């Protein structure tokens, strides 16, 4: 016994050392074995246990990650490949979430016009949007409250306000282009991704957001906006709370930005109490004068958060669209020439100033905006959380309530079933081709005015149903004025040897062109610069 215990005593340090050394090996070995087993089970499950009562699942090797990479690299390529294999309805795994996609006009209708008891946008988006916009607005409140908030916002987007906005946008563009060192030569290359984000934010802030916020964009507000914007990343669908440095900066910027709006509101209320009339009736002014349906006055904090929501919702979408417009025009000098001639016809050879009314007469300009939104709708995927099981019409499939729904109206917008030569950039198509367009669609009031239900349109860049965009008219005024000003002032081309605009980059939530998005500008009248 004595020998044995002496031997055990001697061996003890050796076994302990071995156990210490092998702990990481055991842990990694265990994790590896777990991954292999779950991967194998995932594959077996897909091959042998197909649930015929649910839409087909896109085949994937790894559980949790599923089709995340294929979808993330190029959502359209992924959608079209799946459509060919599985049809219009299929489910794929996106970072552990079961996303059921339903393509085509019927799918758009199914998702956009799903009943409130069945689909919910709040649960699909709130993780991403609430830390940026703030609480109690948009997706951080019940749907009926959002409908009320959209009603308030629409009151601030009338023909009267747009009429006042056009000269303000013109002034911003002229000042910017004439003073920017980026346009100082008679002719030269310019990176549109350095120019258009600034121009869109300056024009949106000068109009919708009001004078004070526009002034702020030459100082502190620009930095706050930048930090808020950095919080808008796909990663935050999963980890909005994670203390990444950019999330900490986002939260600080949200508080400061909201305070900036609240200070403006306080000053304006004090001025009104002294009997001072507002200088301009912008969106802040409009929201300060609204009441919820139950009679409650809109709290200042909610006004501030709605203003942030409007800033963010409009900035990315308009900026992406304007960049694509200019890149496509740079690839089509023939279209630029036709646009210039359209302006000469309407405004005379001295090109009278643009007005809100005259924007409506610029038919080809409007076709250019429409065609750009057909090929590059900024939002490629629109999501809802399923709240109660939904049967897919004319099938035996039922989508369970642990799934998310995904609509992709950009797919039908480039489908040969609805548009001839669908991937060609051809603004003139809108003059001839017969397309079911929204104006002919059934309309419904969800609480913020009549909107199209979009039940059979293959072209829905602004969505449809209760969550339809309220910013379409503003976007058209902003984009139309910017476009007309660029055409008036500049000729545009792509760099030598480049025939097509840069391809899309889907790394962010909005489909932007890949860098560098270079355009060659040439002043039409350099002496007037
Ligand atoms: C909603 C597109 C500009 C404010 C939407 C939706 C789309 C869209 C597709 C529906 C989202 C969904 O169903 O989940 C666009 C495009 C724009 C644009 C293509 C420009 C080219 C703007 C502007 C503003 C704005 C300038 C603000 C002034 C909103 C708001 C919603 C919305 C408040 C409502 C969200 C909801 O009800 O859930 N937009 N948008 N948008 N948009 Fe826009």
Short mmCIF file of C-alpha atoms and ligand atoms in Angstrom, two decimals, residues 111-112 121-122 125 133 138-139 143 146-147 149-150 153 157 204 208-209 283 306 309-322 369 373 376-384 407 409 448 460-476 478-479, ligand 1:
data_model
loop_
_atom_site.label_atom_id
_atom_site.label_comp_id
_atom_site.label_asym_id
_atom_site.label_seq_id
_atom_site.Cartn_x
_atom_site.Cartn_y
_atom_site.Cartn_z
CA UNK A 111 -46.75 40.47 -47.08
CA UNK A 112 -47.55 44.18 -47.48
CA UNK A 121 -43.16 45.18 -38.76
CA UNK A 122 -42.26 46.35 -35.25
CA UNK A 125 -37.18 46.15 -37.25
CA UNK A 133 -34.57 56.85 -33.68
CA UNK A 138 -42.23 54.22 -35.40
CA UNK A 139 -41.37 50.60 -34.43
CA UNK A 143 -49.08 50.11 -34.85
CA UNK A 146 -47.35 54.74 -35.85
CA UNK A 147 -50.35 55.30 -38.16
CA UNK A 149 -47.44 59.57 -36.43
CA UNK A 150 -47.48 58.98 -40.20
CA UNK A 153 -45.74 63.62 -40.90
CA UNK A 157 -45.54 67.16 -46.73
CA UNK A 204 -33.18 67.54 -46.67
CA UNK A 208 -37.76 69.30 -43.92
CA UNK A 209 -35.56 69.61 -40.87
CA UNK A 283 -41.62 69.62 -40.14
CA UNK A 306 -39.79 61.38 -35.20
CA UNK A 309 -36.58 58.85 -37.92
CA UNK A 310 -37.43 61.13 -40.87
CA UNK A 311 -33.80 62.19 -41.24
CA UNK A 312 -32.55 58.61 -41.35
CA UNK A 313 -35.42 57.15 -43.45
CA UNK A 314 -35.03 59.81 -46.13
CA UNK A 315 -31.28 60.20 -46.19
CA UNK A 316 -30.17 56.69 -47.19
CA UNK A 317 -32.93 56.06 -49.68
CA UNK A 318 -32.64 59.42 -51.49
CA UNK A 319 -28.85 59.43 -51.40
CA UNK A 320 -28.62 55.94 -52.92
CA UNK A 321 -31.17 56.81 -55.62
CA UNK A 322 -29.45 60.09 -56.57
CA UNK A 369 -36.21 58.72 -61.46
CA UNK A 373 -35.90 53.09 -58.75
CA UNK A 376 -32.07 50.06 -57.90
CA UNK A 377 -34.86 50.18 -55.30
CA UNK A 378 -32.88 51.19 -52.20
CA UNK A 379 -34.61 48.60 -49.96
CA UNK A 380 -33.99 45.15 -51.46
CA UNK A 381 -35.65 43.25 -48.60
CA UNK A 382 -38.69 44.17 -46.55
CA UNK A 383 -39.42 42.19 -43.42
CA UNK A 384 -42.27 41.26 -41.12
CA UNK A 407 -40.81 40.69 -49.56
CA UNK A 409 -40.49 43.92 -54.81
CA UNK A 448 -52.81 58.37 -42.54
CA UNK A 460 -43.38 48.97 -55.68
CA UNK A 461 -40.17 50.85 -54.76
CA UNK A 462 -42.08 52.73 -52.03
CA UNK A 463 -43.78 49.61 -50.64
CA UNK A 464 -47.54 49.26 -50.18
CA UNK A 465 -50.17 48.89 -47.51
CA UNK A 466 -50.05 50.26 -43.96
CA UNK A 467 -46.26 50.65 -43.90
CA UNK A 468 -46.05 52.36 -47.29
CA UNK A 469 -43.58 55.21 -47.57
CA UNK A 470 -44.90 58.67 -46.71
CA UNK A 471 -41.79 60.34 -48.16
CA UNK A 472 -42.39 59.58 -51.86
CA UNK A 473 -43.51 63.08 -52.88
CA UNK A 474 -40.73 64.72 -50.89
CA UNK A 475 -38.21 62.32 -52.45
CA UNK A 476 -39.52 63.17 -55.92
CA UNK A 478 -35.72 66.52 -53.82
CA UNK A 479 -34.47 64.10 -56.50
C1 LIG B 1 -41.42 53.48 -45.58
C2 LIG B 1 -38.87 53.46 -49.75
C3 LIG B 1 -37.80 58.17 -49.10
C4 LIG B 1 -40.00 58.06 -44.79
C5 LIG B 1 -40.81 53.08 -46.77
C6 LIG B 1 -40.94 51.75 -47.35
C7 LIG B 1 -40.23 51.75 -48.51
C8 LIG B 1 -39.65 53.06 -48.67
C9 LIG B 1 -40.07 50.57 -49.47
C10 LIG B 1 -41.76 50.59 -46.78
C11 LIG B 1 -40.99 49.82 -45.72
C12 LIG B 1 -41.74 48.60 -45.21
O1 LIG B 1 -42.82 48.28 -45.70
O2 LIG B 1 -41.22 47.94 -44.30
C13 LIG B 1 -38.39 54.74 -49.93
C14 LIG B 1 -37.66 55.19 -51.11
C15 LIG B 1 -37.37 56.51 -50.93
C16 LIG B 1 -37.91 56.89 -49.64
C17 LIG B 1 -37.34 54.32 -52.32
C18 LIG B 1 -36.64 57.49 -51.81
C19 LIG B 1 -36.25 57.29 -53.02
C20 LIG B 1 -38.33 58.53 -47.89
C21 LIG B 1 -38.25 59.87 -47.36
C22 LIG B 1 -38.85 59.84 -46.14
C23 LIG B 1 -39.32 58.49 -45.90
C24 LIG B 1 -37.60 61.06 -48.07
C25 LIG B 1 -39.06 60.97 -45.17
C26 LIG B 1 -39.23 62.19 -45.50
C27 LIG B 1 -40.58 56.82 -44.64
C28 LIG B 1 -41.42 56.45 -43.52
C29 LIG B 1 -41.85 55.14 -43.77
C30 LIG B 1 -41.24 54.73 -45.03
C31 LIG B 1 -41.76 57.33 -42.31
C32 LIG B 1 -42.88 54.37 -42.97
C33 LIG B 1 -42.41 53.18 -42.25
C34 LIG B 1 -43.57 52.32 -41.80
O3 LIG B 1 -44.73 52.68 -41.85
O4 LIG B 1 -43.24 51.23 -41.35
N1 LIG B 1 -40.01 53.85 -47.59
N2 LIG B 1 -38.50 55.79 -49.06
N3 LIG B 1 -38.97 57.73 -47.00
N4 LIG B 1 -40.50 55.77 -45.53
FE1 LIG B 1 -39.58 55.80 -47.32
#
